[in-house]
Amino acid sequence: MEIKNRIARRVAQELHDGDIVNLGAGLPTLVAQYLPDNIDVLFHSENGILGLCDNSFGIQDPDLTNAAGQPCSIIQGGATFDSAFSFALIRGGHLDACILGGLEVDQHGNFANWMIPEKMKPGMGGAMDLVAGTKNVIVAMEHCTKAGKAKIVRQCQFPLTAEKCVSTIVTELAVFRFIDGQLTLVEHAADTDIETIKVCTEAEFVVADELRKIP
């Protein structure tokens, strides 16, 4: 859980004052806990909430859940609406960013997050609409699988959610951005180095001239 919180804390720093941001299921829901005090962000949930927040804040409602069916809260002045309206917001390009978990991202920006062949299929959900209709697609995921296999790969092997859609990848080891179509390492964790990241990353990438440590 500490790894997931570490990733969520760094993802929260990607957000800007006034953003409307969709939080995907799983790890992305933790991001609301780490939002800096000096910015105001509206969190969106695809099942029909604008003003989603961490359970520690807002109006508690036992009948209110996020897109993953987990209990959640809504800020004072937040709104609820049906799925048709929610997806109109997504498809209309009204979200500034979406934060999604991932199974694989490849060096071309292709993204897979909804199905592992021969395993139970939870369904696509809203991911395909989100990556197509959102300006900034942030993938928040652990750098490797539980078996130690790279999740940032040369080419996705799982069924794709979408092609060439990812803007930023945040893991516990590194932050990558797609700059002019090139996967670029821009930050690394203080307790790791470039060689370790190369060992854990199958994809080819370049290192930014001003490589920084993750704050």
CSV table of C-alpha atoms in Angstrom, one decimal:
chain,number,residue,atom,x,y,z
A,1,MET,CA,0.0,0.0,0.0
A,2,GLU,CA,2.9,2.3,0.7
A,3,ILE,CA,4.0,2.0,-3.0
A,4,LYS,CA,0.5,3.0,-4.2
A,5,ASN,CA,0.4,6.0,-1.9
A,6,ARG,CA,3.9,7.0,-3.1
A,7,ILE,CA,2.6,7.0,-6.7
A,8,ALA,CA,-0.6,8.8,-5.8
A,9,ARG,CA,1.3,11.5,-4.0
A,10,ARG,CA,3.4,12.2,-7.1
A,11,VAL,CA,0.4,12.1,-9.4
A,12,ALA,CA,-1.3,14.8,-7.4
A,13,GLN,CA,1.5,17.1,-8.2
A,14,GLU,CA,0.6,16.8,-11.9
A,15,LEU,CA,-2.7,18.6,-11.4
A,16,HIS,CA,-3.4,22.3,-11.8
A,17,ASP,CA,-5.7,24.8,-10.2
A,18,GLY,CA,-9.1,24.7,-11.9
A,19,ASP,CA,-8.7,21.3,-13.5
A,20,ILE,CA,-11.6,18.9,-13.9
A,21,VAL,CA,-10.0,15.4,-13.4
A,22,ASN,CA,-11.4,11.9,-13.7
A,23,LEU,CA,-10.2,9.4,-11.2
A,24,GLY,CA,-10.2,5.8,-12.4
A,25,ALA,CA,-10.7,2.7,-10.2
A,26,GLY,CA,-8.1,1.5,-7.9
A,27,LEU,CA,-4.9,3.4,-7.3
A,28,PRO,CA,-6.1,6.6,-8.9
A,29,THR,CA,-8.8,7.1,-6.2
A,30,LEU,CA,-5.9,7.7,-3.7
A,31,VAL,CA,-4.8,10.8,-5.5
A,32,ALA,CA,-7.6,12.9,-3.9
A,33,GLN,CA,-5.8,12.4,-0.5
A,34,TYR,CA,-2.7,14.2,-1.7
A,35,LEU,CA,-4.0,17.2,-3.5
A,36,PRO,CA,-1.9,20.2,-2.6
A,37,ASP,CA,-3.7,22.8,-0.4
A,38,ASN,CA,-3.0,25.6,-2.8
A,39,ILE,CA,-5.0,24.2,-5.8
A,40,ASP,CA,-8.7,23.7,-6.4
A,41,VAL,CA,-9.5,20.6,-8.5
A,42,LEU,CA,-12.9,19.1,-9.3
A,43,PHE,CA,-12.7,15.3,-9.3
A,44,HIS,CA,-15.1,13.5,-11.7
A,45,SER,CA,-16.3,9.9,-11.5
A,46,GLU,CA,-17.7,8.3,-14.6
A,47,ASN,CA,-20.8,6.9,-12.8
A,48,GLY,CA,-22.0,10.5,-12.4
A,49,ILE,CA,-20.3,12.6,-9.8
A,50,LEU,CA,-18.5,16.0,-10.1
A,51,GLY,CA,-16.9,16.9,-6.8
A,52,LEU,CA,-15.7,13.5,-5.7
A,53,CYS,CA,-13.4,13.6,-2.7
A,54,ASP,CA,-11.5,11.4,-0.3
A,55,ASN,CA,-13.7,9.7,2.4
A,56,SER,CA,-12.0,11.8,5.0
A,57,PHE,CA,-13.7,14.9,3.8
A,58,GLY,CA,-17.1,16.2,2.5
A,59,ILE,CA,-20.6,14.9,3.0
A,60,GLN,CA,-20.7,11.3,4.0
A,61,ASP,CA,-23.4,9.2,2.3
A,62,PRO,CA,-23.5,5.4,2.7
A,63,ASP,CA,-25.4,5.2,-0.6
A,64,LEU,CA,-22.8,7.1,-2.6
A,65,THR,CA,-20.0,5.2,-4.5
A,66,ASN,CA,-17.3,5.9,-7.0
A,67,ALA,CA,-17.0,4.2,-10.4
A,68,ALA,CA,-15.5,1.1,-8.8
A,69,GLY,CA,-18.4,0.7,-6.4
A,70,GLN,CA,-16.4,1.9,-3.4
A,71,PRO,CA,-18.0,4.2,-0.8
A,72,CYS,CA,-17.0,7.8,-1.4
A,73,SER,CA,-17.8,11.4,-0.4
A,74,ILE,CA,-18.8,14.5,-2.4
A,75,ILE,CA,-17.8,18.0,-1.6
A,76,GLN,CA,-20.2,20.7,-0.6
A,77,GLY,CA,-21.7,22.0,-3.8
A,78,GLY,CA,-20.8,18.9,-5.8
A,79,ALA,CA,-23.2,17.4,-8.3
A,80,THR,CA,-24.6,14.0,-9.3
A,81,PHE,CA,-26.1,13.1,-12.6
A,82,ASP,CA,-26.8,10.1,-14.8
A,83,SER,CA,-24.3,8.2,-16.9
A,84,ALA,CA,-25.5,9.7,-20.1
A,85,PHE,CA,-24.6,13.2,-18.9
A,86,SER,CA,-21.3,12.0,-17.4
A,87,PHE,CA,-20.2,10.5,-20.7
A,88,ALA,CA,-21.3,13.7,-22.5
A,89,LEU,CA,-18.8,15.6,-20.4
A,90,ILE,CA,-16.1,13.0,-21.2
A,91,ARG,CA,-16.8,12.8,-24.9
A,92,GLY,CA,-17.3,16.5,-25.2
A,93,GLY,CA,-13.7,17.1,-24.2
A,94,HIS,CA,-14.6,18.9,-20.9
A,95,LEU,CA,-12.1,17.0,-18.7
A,96,ASP,CA,-8.6,18.4,-18.3
A,97,ALA,CA,-7.1,15.1,-17.2
A,98,CYS,CA,-7.8,11.5,-16.4
A,99,ILE,CA,-5.8,9.3,-14.1
A,100,LEU,CA,-6.0,5.6,-14.9
A,101,GLY,CA,-4.4,2.5,-13.6
A,102,GLY,CA,-2.6,0.4,-16.3
A,103,LEU,CA,-1.6,-3.1,-17.2
A,104,GLU,CA,0.8,-2.1,-19.9
A,105,VAL,CA,2.0,1.1,-21.6
A,106,ASP,CA,4.4,0.8,-24.6
A,107,GLN,CA,7.1,3.1,-26.0
A,108,HIS,CA,4.7,4.4,-28.6
A,109,GLY,CA,2.1,5.6,-26.0
A,110,ASN,CA,-0.3,2.7,-26.6
A,111,PHE,CA,-2.2,1.7,-23.5
A,112,ALA,CA,-3.8,-1.5,-22.2
A,113,ASN,CA,-5.7,-1.5,-18.9
A,114,TRP,CA,-8.9,-3.5,-19.2
A,115,MET,CA,-8.2,-7.2,-19.8
A,116,ILE,CA,-5.7,-10.0,-19.3
A,117,PRO,CA,-6.5,-12.8,-21.7
A,118,GLU,CA,-7.8,-16.0,-20.1
A,119,LYS,CA,-8.7,-14.2,-16.9
A,120,MET,CA,-12.0,-12.8,-15.6
A,121,LYS,CA,-12.9,-9.7,-17.7
A,122,PRO,CA,-14.3,-6.8,-15.7
A,123,GLY,CA,-15.1,-4.9,-18.9
A,124,MET,CA,-13.8,-1.9,-20.6
A,125,GLY,CA,-15.7,0.6,-18.4
A,126,GLY,CA,-15.2,4.2,-19.4
A,127,ALA,CA,-11.5,4.0,-20.1
A,128,MET,CA,-11.8,4.0,-23.9
A,129,ASP,CA,-14.0,7.1,-23.8
A,130,LEU,CA,-11.7,8.8,-21.2
A,131,VAL,CA,-8.5,8.5,-23.2
A,132,ALA,CA,-10.2,9.6,-26.4
A,133,GLY,CA,-11.9,12.6,-24.9
A,134,THR,CA,-9.4,13.9,-22.3
A,135,LYS,CA,-6.5,16.4,-22.9
A,136,ASN,CA,-4.0,14.8,-20.5
A,137,VAL,CA,-3.9,11.1,-19.9
A,138,ILE,CA,-1.9,10.1,-16.8
A,139,VAL,CA,-1.2,6.5,-16.1
A,140,ALA,CA,-0.5,5.7,-12.5
A,141,MET,CA,0.8,2.1,-11.9
A,142,GLU,CA,3.5,0.1,-10.3
A,143,HIS,CA,6.6,-0.2,-12.4
A,144,CYS,CA,6.5,-4.0,-12.6
A,145,THR,CA,4.0,-6.8,-12.0
A,146,LYS,CA,4.0,-8.9,-8.9
A,147,ALA,CA,6.1,-11.4,-10.8
A,148,GLY,CA,8.7,-8.8,-11.6
A,149,LYS,CA,7.7,-8.4,-15.3
A,150,ALA,CA,8.0,-4.9,-16.9
A,151,LYS,CA,4.8,-3.0,-17.4
A,152,ILE,CA,6.4,-0.3,-19.6
A,153,VAL,CA,7.1,-2.4,-22.7
A,154,ARG,CA,8.3,-2.2,-26.3
A,155,GLN,CA,4.8,-3.2,-27.5
A,156,CYS,CA,1.7,-3.9,-25.6
A,157,GLN,CA,0.7,-7.6,-25.6
A,158,PHE,CA,-2.7,-7.2,-23.9
A,159,PRO,CA,-5.8,-6.0,-25.8
A,160,LEU,CA,-5.4,-2.2,-26.2
A,161,THR,CA,-7.6,0.4,-24.6
A,162,ALA,CA,-6.4,3.0,-27.1
A,163,GLU,CA,-3.4,3.8,-29.3
A,164,LYS,CA,-0.9,6.7,-28.8
A,165,CYS,CA,-3.0,8.3,-26.0
A,166,VAL,CA,-0.7,8.4,-23.0
A,167,SER,CA,0.8,11.8,-21.9
A,168,THR,CA,2.5,10.8,-18.6
A,169,ILE,CA,3.4,7.6,-16.7
A,170,VAL,CA,4.0,7.8,-12.9
A,171,THR,CA,5.4,4.8,-11.1
A,172,GLU,CA,7.2,4.3,-7.7
A,173,LEU,CA,10.5,4.5,-9.6
A,174,ALA,CA,10.1,7.1,-12.2
A,175,VAL,CA,8.1,9.7,-14.1
A,176,PHE,CA,8.0,9.4,-17.9
A,177,ARG,CA,6.5,11.8,-20.4
A,178,PHE,CA,5.9,11.4,-24.1
A,179,ILE,CA,7.7,14.4,-25.6
A,180,ASP,CA,7.4,14.7,-29.4
A,181,GLY,CA,6.3,11.1,-29.5
A,182,GLN,CA,9.4,9.9,-27.6
A,183,LEU,CA,9.2,8.1,-24.2
A,184,THR,CA,11.3,10.3,-22.0
A,185,LEU,CA,12.5,9.8,-18.4
A,186,VAL,CA,12.1,13.1,-16.6
A,187,GLU,CA,12.2,12.1,-13.0
A,188,HIS,CA,13.5,9.3,-10.9
A,189,ALA,CA,12.9,8.3,-7.3
A,190,ALA,CA,15.5,9.4,-4.8
A,191,ASP,CA,16.3,5.8,-3.8
A,192,THR,CA,16.9,4.5,-7.4
A,193,ASP,CA,19.0,5.4,-10.4
A,194,ILE,CA,18.8,5.3,-14.2
A,195,GLU,CA,20.5,1.8,-14.5
A,196,THR,CA,17.9,0.3,-12.1
A,197,ILE,CA,15.1,1.9,-14.1
A,198,LYS,CA,16.6,0.5,-17.4
A,199,VAL,CA,16.6,-3.0,-15.9
A,200,CYS,CA,13.0,-2.7,-14.9
A,201,THR,CA,11.8,-1.1,-18.1
A,202,GLU,CA,11.5,-3.1,-21.4
A,203,ALA,CA,10.7,-0.1,-23.5
A,204,GLU,CA,13.3,2.1,-25.1
A,205,PHE,CA,13.4,5.6,-23.7
A,206,VAL,CA,15.6,8.7,-23.6
A,207,VAL,CA,16.7,10.6,-20.6
A,208,ALA,CA,15.8,14.3,-20.2
A,209,ASP,CA,18.6,16.8,-20.2
A,210,GLU,CA,17.3,18.1,-16.9
A,211,LEU,CA,16.6,14.8,-15.1
A,212,ARG,CA,15.2,15.5,-11.7
A,213,LYS,CA,14.5,13.5,-8.5
A,214,ILE,CA,10.8,12.9,-7.7
A,215,PRO,CA,10.0,15.6,-5.1
